[in-house]
Structures are given as C-alpha cells and as structure tokens.
mmCIF file of C-alpha atoms in Angstrom:
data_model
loop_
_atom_site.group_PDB
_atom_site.id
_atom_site.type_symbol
_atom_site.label_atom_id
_atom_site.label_comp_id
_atom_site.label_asym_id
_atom_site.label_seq_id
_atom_site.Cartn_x
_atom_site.Cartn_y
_atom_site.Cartn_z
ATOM 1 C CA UNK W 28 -4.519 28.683 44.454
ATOM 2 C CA UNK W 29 -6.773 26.323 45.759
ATOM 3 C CA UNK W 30 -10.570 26.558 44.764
ATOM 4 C CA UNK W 31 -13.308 26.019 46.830
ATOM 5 C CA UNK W 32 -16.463 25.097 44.840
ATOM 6 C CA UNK W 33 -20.198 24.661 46.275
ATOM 7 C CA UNK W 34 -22.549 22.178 44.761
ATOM 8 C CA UNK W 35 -26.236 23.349 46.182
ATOM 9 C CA UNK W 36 -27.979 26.283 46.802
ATOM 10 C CA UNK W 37 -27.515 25.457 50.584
ATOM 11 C CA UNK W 38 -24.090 26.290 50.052
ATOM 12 C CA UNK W 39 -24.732 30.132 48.248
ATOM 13 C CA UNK W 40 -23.269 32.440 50.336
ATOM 14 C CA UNK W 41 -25.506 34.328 52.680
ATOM 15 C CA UNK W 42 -23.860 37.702 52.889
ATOM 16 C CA UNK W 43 -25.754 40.301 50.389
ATOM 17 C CA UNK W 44 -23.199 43.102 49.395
ATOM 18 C CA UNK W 45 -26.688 44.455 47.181
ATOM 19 C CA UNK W 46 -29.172 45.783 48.966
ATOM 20 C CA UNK W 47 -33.079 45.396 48.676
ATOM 21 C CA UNK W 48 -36.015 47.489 46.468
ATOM 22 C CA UNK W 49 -33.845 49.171 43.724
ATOM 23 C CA UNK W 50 -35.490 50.847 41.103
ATOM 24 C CA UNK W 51 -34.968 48.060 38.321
ATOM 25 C CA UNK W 52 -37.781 46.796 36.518
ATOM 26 C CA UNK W 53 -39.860 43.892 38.923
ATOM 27 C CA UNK W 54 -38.273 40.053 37.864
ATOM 28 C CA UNK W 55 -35.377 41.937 36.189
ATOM 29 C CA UNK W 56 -32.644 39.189 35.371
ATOM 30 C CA UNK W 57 -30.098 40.623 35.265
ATOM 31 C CA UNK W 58 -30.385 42.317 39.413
ATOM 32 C CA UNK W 59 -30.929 38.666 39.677
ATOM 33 C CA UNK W 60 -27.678 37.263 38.543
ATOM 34 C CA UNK W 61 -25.862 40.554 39.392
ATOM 35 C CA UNK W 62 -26.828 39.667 43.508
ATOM 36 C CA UNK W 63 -25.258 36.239 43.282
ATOM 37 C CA UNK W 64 -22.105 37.810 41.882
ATOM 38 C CA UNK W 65 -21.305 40.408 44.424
ATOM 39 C CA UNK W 66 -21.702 37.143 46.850
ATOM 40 C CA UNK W 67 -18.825 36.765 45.712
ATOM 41 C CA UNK W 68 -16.668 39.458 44.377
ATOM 42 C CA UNK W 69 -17.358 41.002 48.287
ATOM 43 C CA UNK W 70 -17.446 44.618 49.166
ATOM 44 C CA UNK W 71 -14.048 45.532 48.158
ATOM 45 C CA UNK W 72 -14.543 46.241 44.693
ATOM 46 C CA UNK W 73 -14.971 49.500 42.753
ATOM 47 C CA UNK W 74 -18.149 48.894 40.449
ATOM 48 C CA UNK W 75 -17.502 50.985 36.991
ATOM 49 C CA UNK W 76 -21.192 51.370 35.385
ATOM 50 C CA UNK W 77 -21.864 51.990 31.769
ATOM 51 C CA UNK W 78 -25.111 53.503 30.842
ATOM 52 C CA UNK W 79 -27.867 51.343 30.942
ATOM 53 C CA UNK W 80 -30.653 49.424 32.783
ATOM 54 C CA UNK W 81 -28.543 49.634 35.551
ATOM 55 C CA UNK W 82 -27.853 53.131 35.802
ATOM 56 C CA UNK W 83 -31.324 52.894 37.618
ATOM 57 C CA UNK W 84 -29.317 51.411 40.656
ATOM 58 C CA UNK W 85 -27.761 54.451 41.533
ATOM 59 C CA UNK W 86 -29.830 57.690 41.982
ATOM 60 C CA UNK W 87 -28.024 60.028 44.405
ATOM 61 C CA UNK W 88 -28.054 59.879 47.289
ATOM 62 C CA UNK W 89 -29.068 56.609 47.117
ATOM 63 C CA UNK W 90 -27.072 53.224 46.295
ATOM 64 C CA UNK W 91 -27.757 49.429 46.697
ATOM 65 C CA UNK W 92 -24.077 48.820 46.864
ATOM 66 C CA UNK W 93 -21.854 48.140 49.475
ATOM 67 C CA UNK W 94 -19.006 49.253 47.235
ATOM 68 C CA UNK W 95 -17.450 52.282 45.533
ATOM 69 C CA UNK W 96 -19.638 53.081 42.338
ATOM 70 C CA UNK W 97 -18.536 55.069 38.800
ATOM 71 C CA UNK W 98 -20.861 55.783 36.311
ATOM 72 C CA UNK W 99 -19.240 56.142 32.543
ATOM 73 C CA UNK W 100 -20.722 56.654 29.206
ATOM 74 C CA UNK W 101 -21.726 53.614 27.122
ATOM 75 C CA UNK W 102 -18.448 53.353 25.296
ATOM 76 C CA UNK W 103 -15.816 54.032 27.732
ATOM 77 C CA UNK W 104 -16.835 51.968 30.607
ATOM 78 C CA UNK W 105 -13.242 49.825 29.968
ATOM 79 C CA UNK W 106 -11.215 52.837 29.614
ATOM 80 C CA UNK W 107 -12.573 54.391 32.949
ATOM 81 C CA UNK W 108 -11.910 50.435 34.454
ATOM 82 C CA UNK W 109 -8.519 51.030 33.567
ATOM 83 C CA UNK W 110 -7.685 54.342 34.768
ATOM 84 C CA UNK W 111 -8.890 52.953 38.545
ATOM 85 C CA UNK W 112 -7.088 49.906 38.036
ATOM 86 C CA UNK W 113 -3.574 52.487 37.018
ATOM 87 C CA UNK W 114 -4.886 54.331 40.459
ATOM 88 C CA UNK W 115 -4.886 51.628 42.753
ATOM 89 C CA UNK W 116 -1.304 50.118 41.407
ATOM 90 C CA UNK W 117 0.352 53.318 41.371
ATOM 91 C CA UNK W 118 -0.978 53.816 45.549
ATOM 92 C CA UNK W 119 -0.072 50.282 46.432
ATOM 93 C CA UNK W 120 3.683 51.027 44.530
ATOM 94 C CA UNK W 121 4.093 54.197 46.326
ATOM 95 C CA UNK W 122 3.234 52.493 49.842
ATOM 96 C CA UNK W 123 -0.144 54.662 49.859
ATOM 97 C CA UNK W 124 -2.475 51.977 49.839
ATOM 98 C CA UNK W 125 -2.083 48.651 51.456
ATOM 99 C CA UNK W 126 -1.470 45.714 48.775
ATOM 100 C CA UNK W 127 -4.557 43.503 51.185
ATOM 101 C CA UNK W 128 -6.798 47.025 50.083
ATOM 102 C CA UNK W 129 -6.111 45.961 46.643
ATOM 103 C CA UNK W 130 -9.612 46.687 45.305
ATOM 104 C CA UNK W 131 -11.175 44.314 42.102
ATOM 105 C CA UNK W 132 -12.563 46.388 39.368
ATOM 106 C CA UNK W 133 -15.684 45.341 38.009
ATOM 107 C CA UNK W 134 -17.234 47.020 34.566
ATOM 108 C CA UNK W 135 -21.263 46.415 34.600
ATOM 109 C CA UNK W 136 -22.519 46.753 31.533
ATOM 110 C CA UNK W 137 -25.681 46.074 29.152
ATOM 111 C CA UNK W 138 -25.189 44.206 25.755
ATOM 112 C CA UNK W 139 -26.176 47.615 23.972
ATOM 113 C CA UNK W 140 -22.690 48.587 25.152
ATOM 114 C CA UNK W 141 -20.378 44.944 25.561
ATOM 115 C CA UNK W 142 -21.788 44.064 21.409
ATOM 116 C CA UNK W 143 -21.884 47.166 20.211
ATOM 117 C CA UNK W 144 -20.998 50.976 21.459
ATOM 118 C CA UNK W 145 -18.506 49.623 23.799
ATOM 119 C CA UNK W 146 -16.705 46.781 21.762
ATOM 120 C CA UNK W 147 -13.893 49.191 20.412
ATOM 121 C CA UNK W 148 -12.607 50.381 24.176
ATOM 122 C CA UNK W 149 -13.336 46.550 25.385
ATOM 123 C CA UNK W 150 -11.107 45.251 22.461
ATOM 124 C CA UNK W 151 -8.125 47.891 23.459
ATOM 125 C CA UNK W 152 -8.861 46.785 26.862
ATOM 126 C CA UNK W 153 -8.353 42.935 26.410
ATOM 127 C CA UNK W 154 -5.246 43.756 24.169
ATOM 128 C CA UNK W 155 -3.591 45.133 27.385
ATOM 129 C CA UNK W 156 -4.282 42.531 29.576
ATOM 130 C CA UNK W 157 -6.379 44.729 31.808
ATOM 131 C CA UNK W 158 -7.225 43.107 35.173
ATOM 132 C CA UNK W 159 -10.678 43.273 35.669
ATOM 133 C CA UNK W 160 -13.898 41.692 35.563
ATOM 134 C CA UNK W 161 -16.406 42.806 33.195
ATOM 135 C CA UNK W 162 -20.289 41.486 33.775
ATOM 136 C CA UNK W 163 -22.727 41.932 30.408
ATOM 137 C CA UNK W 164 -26.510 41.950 31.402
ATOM 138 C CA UNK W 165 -27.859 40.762 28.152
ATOM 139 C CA UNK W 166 -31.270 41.140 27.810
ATOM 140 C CA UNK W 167 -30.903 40.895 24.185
ATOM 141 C CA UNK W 168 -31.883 44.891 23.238
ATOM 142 C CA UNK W 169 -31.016 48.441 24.756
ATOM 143 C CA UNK W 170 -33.888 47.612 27.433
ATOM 144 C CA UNK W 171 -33.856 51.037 29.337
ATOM 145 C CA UNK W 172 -34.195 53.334 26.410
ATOM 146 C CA UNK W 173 -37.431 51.468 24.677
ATOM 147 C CA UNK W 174 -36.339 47.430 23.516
ATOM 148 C CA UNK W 175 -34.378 48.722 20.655
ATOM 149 C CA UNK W 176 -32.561 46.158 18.486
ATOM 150 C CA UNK W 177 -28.858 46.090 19.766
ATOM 151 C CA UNK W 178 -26.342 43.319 18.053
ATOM 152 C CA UNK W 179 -26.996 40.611 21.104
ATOM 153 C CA UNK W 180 -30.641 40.774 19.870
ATOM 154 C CA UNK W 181 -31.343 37.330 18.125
ATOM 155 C CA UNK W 182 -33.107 36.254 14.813
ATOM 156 C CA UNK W 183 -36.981 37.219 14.814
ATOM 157 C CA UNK W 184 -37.493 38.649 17.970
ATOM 158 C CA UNK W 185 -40.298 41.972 17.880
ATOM 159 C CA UNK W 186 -38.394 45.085 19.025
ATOM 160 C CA UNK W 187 -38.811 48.774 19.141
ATOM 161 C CA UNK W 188 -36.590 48.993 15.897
ATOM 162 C CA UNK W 189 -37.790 45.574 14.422
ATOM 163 C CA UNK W 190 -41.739 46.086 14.560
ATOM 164 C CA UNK W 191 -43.634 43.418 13.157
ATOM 165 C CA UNK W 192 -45.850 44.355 10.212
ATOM 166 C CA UNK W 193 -46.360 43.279 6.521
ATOM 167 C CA UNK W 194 -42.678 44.422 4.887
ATOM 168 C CA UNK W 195 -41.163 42.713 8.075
ATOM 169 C CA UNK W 196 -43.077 39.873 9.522
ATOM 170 C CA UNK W 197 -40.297 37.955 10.842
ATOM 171 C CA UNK W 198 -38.896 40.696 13.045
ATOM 172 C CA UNK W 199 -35.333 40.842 13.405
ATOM 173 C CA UNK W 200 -33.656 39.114 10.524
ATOM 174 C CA UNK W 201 -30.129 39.253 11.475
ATOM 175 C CA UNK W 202 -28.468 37.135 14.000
ATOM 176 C CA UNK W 203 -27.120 37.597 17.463
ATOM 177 C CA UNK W 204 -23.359 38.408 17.354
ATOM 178 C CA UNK W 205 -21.324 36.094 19.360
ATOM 179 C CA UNK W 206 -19.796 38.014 22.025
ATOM 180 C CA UNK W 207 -18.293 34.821 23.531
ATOM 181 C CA UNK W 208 -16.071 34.609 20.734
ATOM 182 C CA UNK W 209 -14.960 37.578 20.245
ATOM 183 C CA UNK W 210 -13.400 37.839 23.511
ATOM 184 C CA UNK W 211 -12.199 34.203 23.161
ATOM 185 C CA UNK W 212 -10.093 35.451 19.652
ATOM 186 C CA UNK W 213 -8.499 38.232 22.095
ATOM 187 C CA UNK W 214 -7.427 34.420 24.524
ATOM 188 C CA UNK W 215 -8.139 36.054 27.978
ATOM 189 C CA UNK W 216 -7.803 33.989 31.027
ATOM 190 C CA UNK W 217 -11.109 33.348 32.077
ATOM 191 C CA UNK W 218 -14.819 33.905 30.328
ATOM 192 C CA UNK W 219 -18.038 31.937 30.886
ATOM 193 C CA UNK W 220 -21.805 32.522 30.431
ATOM 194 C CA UNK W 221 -24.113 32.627 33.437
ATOM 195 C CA UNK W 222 -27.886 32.095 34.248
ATOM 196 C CA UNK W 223 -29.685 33.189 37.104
ATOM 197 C CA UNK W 224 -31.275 29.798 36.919
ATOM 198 C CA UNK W 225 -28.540 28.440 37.934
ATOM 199 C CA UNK W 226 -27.022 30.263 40.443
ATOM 200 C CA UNK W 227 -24.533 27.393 41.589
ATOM 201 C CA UNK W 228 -22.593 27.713 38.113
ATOM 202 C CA UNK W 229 -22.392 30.784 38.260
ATOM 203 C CA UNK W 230 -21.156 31.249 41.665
ATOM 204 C CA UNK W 231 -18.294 28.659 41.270
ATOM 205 C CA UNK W 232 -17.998 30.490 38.109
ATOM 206 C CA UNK W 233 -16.805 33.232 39.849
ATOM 207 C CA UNK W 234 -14.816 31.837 42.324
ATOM 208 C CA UNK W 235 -12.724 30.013 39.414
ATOM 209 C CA UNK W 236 -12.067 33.235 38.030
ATOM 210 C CA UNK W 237 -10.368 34.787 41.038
ATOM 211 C CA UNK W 238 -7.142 33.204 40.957
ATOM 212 C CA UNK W 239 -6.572 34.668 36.887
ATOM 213 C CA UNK W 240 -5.387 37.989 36.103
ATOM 214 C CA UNK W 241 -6.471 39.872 33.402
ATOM 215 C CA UNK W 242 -9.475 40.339 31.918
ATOM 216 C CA UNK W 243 -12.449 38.177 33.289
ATOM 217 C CA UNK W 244 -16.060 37.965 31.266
ATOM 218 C CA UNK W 245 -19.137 37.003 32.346
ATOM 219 C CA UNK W 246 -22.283 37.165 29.778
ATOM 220 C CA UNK W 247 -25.653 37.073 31.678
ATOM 221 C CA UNK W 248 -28.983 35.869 29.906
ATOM 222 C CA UNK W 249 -31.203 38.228 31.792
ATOM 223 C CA UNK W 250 -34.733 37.900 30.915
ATOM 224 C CA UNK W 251 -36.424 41.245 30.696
ATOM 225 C CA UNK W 252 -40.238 41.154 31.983
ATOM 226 C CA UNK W 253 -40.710 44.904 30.086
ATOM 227 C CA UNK W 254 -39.028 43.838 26.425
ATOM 228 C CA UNK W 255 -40.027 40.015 26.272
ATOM 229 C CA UNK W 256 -43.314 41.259 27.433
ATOM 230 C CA UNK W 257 -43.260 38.095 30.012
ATOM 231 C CA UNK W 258 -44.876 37.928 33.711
ATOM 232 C CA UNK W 259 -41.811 39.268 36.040
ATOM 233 C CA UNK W 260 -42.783 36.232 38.289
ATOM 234 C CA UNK W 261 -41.613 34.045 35.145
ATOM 235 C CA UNK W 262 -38.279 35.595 35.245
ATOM 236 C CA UNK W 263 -36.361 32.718 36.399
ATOM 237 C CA UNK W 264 -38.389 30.226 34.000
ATOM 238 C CA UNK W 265 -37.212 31.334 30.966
ATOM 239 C CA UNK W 266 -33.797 31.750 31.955
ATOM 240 C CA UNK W 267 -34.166 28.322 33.080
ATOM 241 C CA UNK W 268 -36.096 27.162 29.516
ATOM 242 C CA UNK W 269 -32.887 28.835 27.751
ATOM 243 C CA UNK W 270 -30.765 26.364 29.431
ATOM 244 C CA UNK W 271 -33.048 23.589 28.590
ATOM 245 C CA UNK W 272 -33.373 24.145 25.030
ATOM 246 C CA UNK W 273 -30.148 24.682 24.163
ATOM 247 C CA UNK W 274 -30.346 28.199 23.303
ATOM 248 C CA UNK W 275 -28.194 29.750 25.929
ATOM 249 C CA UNK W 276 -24.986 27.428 26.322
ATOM 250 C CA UNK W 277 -23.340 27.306 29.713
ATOM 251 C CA UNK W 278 -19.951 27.267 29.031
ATOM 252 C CA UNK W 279 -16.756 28.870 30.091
ATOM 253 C CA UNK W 280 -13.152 29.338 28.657
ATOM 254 C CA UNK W 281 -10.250 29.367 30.010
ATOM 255 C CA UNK W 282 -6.940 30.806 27.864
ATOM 256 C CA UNK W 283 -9.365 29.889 24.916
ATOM 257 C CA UNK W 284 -9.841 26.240 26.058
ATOM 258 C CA UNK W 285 -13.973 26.187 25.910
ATOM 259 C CA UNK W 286 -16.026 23.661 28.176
ATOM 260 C CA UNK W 287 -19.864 22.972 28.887
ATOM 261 C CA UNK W 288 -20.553 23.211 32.414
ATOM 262 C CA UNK W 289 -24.329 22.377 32.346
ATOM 263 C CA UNK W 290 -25.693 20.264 29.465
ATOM 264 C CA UNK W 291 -29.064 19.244 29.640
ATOM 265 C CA UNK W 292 -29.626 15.025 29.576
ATOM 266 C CA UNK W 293 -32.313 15.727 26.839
ATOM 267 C CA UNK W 294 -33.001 19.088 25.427
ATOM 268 C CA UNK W 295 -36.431 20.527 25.006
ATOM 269 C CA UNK W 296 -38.220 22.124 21.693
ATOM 270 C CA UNK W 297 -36.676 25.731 21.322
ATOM 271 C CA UNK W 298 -40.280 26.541 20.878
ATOM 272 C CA UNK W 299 -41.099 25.990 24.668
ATOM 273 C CA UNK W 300 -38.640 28.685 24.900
ATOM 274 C CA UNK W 301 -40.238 31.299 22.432
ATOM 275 C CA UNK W 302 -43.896 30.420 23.338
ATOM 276 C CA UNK W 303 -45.247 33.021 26.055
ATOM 277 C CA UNK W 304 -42.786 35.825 25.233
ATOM 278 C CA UNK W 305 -44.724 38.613 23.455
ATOM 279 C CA UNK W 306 -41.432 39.672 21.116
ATOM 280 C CA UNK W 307 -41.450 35.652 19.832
ATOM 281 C CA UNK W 308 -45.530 35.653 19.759
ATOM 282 C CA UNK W 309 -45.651 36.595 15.928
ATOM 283 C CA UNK W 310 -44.135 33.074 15.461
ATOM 284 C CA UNK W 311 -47.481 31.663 16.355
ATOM 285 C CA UNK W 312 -50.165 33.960 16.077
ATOM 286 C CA UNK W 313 -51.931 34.662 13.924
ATOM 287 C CA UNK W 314 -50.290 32.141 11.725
ATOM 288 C CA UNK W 315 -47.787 29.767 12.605
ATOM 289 C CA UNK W 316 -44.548 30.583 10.861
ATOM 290 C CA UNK W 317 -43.104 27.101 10.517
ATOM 291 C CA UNK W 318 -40.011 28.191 8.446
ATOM 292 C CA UNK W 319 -38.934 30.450 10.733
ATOM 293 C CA UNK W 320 -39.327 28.174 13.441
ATOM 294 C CA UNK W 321 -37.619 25.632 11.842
ATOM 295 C CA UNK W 322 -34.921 27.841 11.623
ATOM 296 C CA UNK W 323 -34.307 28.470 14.588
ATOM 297 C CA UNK W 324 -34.428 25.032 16.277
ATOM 298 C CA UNK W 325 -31.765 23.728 13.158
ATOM 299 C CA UNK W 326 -29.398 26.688 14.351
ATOM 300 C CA UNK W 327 -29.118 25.403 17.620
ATOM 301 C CA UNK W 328 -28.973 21.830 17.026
ATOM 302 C CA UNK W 329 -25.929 22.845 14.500
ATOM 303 C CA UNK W 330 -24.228 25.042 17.620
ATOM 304 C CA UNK W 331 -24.526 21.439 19.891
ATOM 305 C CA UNK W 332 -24.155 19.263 17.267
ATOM 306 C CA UNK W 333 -20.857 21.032 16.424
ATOM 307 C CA UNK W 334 -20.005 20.372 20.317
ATOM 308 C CA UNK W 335 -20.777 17.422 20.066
ATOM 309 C CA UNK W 336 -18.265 16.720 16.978
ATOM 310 C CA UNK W 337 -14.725 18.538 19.181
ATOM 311 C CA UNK W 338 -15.887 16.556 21.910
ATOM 312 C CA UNK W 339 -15.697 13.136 19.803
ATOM 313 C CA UNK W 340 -12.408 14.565 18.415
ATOM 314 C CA UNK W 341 -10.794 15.214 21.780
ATOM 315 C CA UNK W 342 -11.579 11.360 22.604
#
C-alpha cells in the first residue's frame, strides 16, 4: 500500500469532517488534535464515544460530526467498537452492505477510561485483534467531572483528589502509568503519540496507520485550559513545550518496533514546561521545591537517555 506523507502545514488537508462552536471547553486540546484526525479518517467512520469531555460534542439534536456517533459507558467503549465492527462484516458477508461502504470504527475516549475504567475491555479487545482505531484525549485527569486524579495523571500535579496542603504538599505522588506500553506488550500493528503542536506528525501518523489491521492507538497530550488552570489561548504552547522538554515523547510503534518521530535538537528545562500551569504552581510558590523538581527533570532525562542507549545498540 503505498503511503502518501505531507511535510508542511500547507499540505493539511482542507476538508473539516468536525464542525465549528461545540460545547468543549475554549483551547481544549484534545477538539484540537481530534479535528486533524477526522482530516483524515473521512466521513465514513462510525465514532464509538466513551463518557467523557467529549460527551459534550454530542447533545441531541445536535452533532459536530459528519459521521455516525455511539455513545457507551466509560468501560465498554471497546466492546461496543466491536459489536459494530461484527455488524458491518456480517452485512458486507451477506452481500447487504457494499465491501467500498466498509465503515472504520473509531473508539474516542478520555485517559480516565483508556488507563483506568476501560483498560480491562481494551485489553480483551487487543487480544482479539479487533480492527479499529482507538484515540485517548489525555488531559492527564477525569477533566469533565472536576480534574480528578486518573492513572495518566503525572507525579505532583494539584488535582481535585490530590489538593495541595500541609500532609500533601507535593500533590500527586504516584506516577503516570504508561499506556504506550501496555498496548505495546499486547504487539498491535500500529500505536503512536500525537500533539496538536504538531499537526504534520500526527496527520502522517494517521495515514501510516491505514494500511494495518487491527487495533490502531493514538495517545493525545491535550492540554486542558480548565484543569492546568492555563490561558485557553496557550493551548497549543504547552503542548508544544511538552515536545520540547522531553516530557511528551513523539513516538510510534509498529508490531512493537518503537521509533522517535520528532526529537528536539536541544531539549529545554522541564521547568519551562511546569511554570504557568496552576496544578504545577506549588512547585514554585511559595517556596521553591527543588527536590521535587529535580525529580522530575532526572526522570525524563533517564526515559531519553535510555533512548538514547537502544539507539547506540542498534548501530
């Protein structure tokens, strides 16, 4: 199958299968990754939506999609994927449907559900090869039900469940679960992280993952303006500062084979990336808490100095 690729934002497609003034939060990041992936998944898909931020998008009789839309509880979003995916096979087999109507099924999801609730039905889905695509808006907390903790949140972020005060002045003191490789120890065909700061990676992304069949992930960083208590204009910045810093790899894997698709030159101080976020700003005020942000910058320089090491070995 041959792939075409594009390599500038002159080359994104124009068509927009998502249309204009939902009712998600203003800078959401995750509606702005999610538009740049129905580019190109098209209209012929059937969208199956857990509960969560994006329930928002579709309140009867309204919809922003172009597409068929199923709403599912949190954990059976997989399970509901694969009774439309049974559906359309069984129609196509029985001459019903035409195989060129073969619609993609897409799971949307929140990390509340794809690291926690959901994992179990997501695991039995994997094991069965299900053919779908399955997009995680992780904003790092269950953002629609108050910025609880949820097990993508990472170590000493402020949340609704992880207040800061004296017993707990750190926040959070557990670590973000690693998603990415939990679906890489099932060896699907295709799974990446995305940015919507860099919308040409994740659109070739994308079109890599069409020609696999089976399950397809795709984890979104999607900075939350209401939960990191940022300016919804500075949305794209942070997701962009992730990137920078090293804290959000952009990486894919293909049957388990893992490679870096953007790696900055130089990287930049994690701390650019925690400074102006309100759930980060007990790291600095009212007393810098240099441990902790030690911490954090020697856990990422392990994760890319690790890299660094397989990629020496490989040579």
């Amino acid at each position: 199958m041959n792939i075409t690729t594009i390599k500038s934002i002159k080359d994104i497609p124009q068509e927009e299968n998502l249309s204009p003034g939902t009712p998600t939060c203003a800078g959401c990041g995750g509606l702005l990754s999610l538009r740049h992936c129905l580019k190109v998944l098209g209209e012929k898909i059937v969208v199956v939506n857990a509960a969560g931020c994006f329930t928002l998008l579709a309140v009867y009789p309204f919809t922003p999609f172009k597409s068929s839309w199923l709403y599912t509880a949190m954990a059976c979003a997989p399970a509901g994927a694969q009774g439309i995916r049974d559906a359309l096979d069984i129609l196509i087999r029985k001459g019903r449907l035409d195989s060129k109507e073969n619609l993609k099924v897409v799971v949307l999801t929140g990390d509340g559900v794809a690291y926690d609730i959901g994992l179990a039905s997501t695991s039995g889905a994997l094991y069965r090869n299900l053919d779908f695509y399955y997009i995680c808006s992780d904003n790092e907390a269950y953002g629609n039900t108050g910025f609880q903790s949820s097990g993508a949140t990472p170590f000493a972020s402020k949340t609704g469940t992880t207040p800061i005060g004296r017993i707990s002045p750190t926040g959070l003191e557990l670590s973000k679960k690693n998603l990415f490789e939990i679906w890489r120890s099932h060896t699907p065909p295709y799974l990446a992280t995305i940015s919507p700061a860099h919308p040409v990676d994740l659109i070739n992304k994308f079109k890599k993952a069409e020609q696999y069949k089976g399950p397809k992930l795709f984890i979104n960083l999607s900075p939350c303006p209401a939960g990191w208590v940022t300016d919804p204009s500075h949305s794209a910045k942070f997701a962009r500062l992730a990137v920078d810093t090293g804290i959000w790899a952009l990486k894919e894997a293909i049957y388990g084979e893992v490679k870096h698709t953007v790696v900055p030159k130089s990287f930049k101080p994690v701390e650019e990336y925690l400074k102006g976020q309100g759930r980060f700003a007990h790291l600095f005020k009212p007393v810098r808490q240099e441990e902790t942000l030690k911490r954090i910058q020697e856990m990422v320089d392990q994760y890319w100095d690790n890299v660094c090491s397989r990629e020496s070995r490989k040579r």
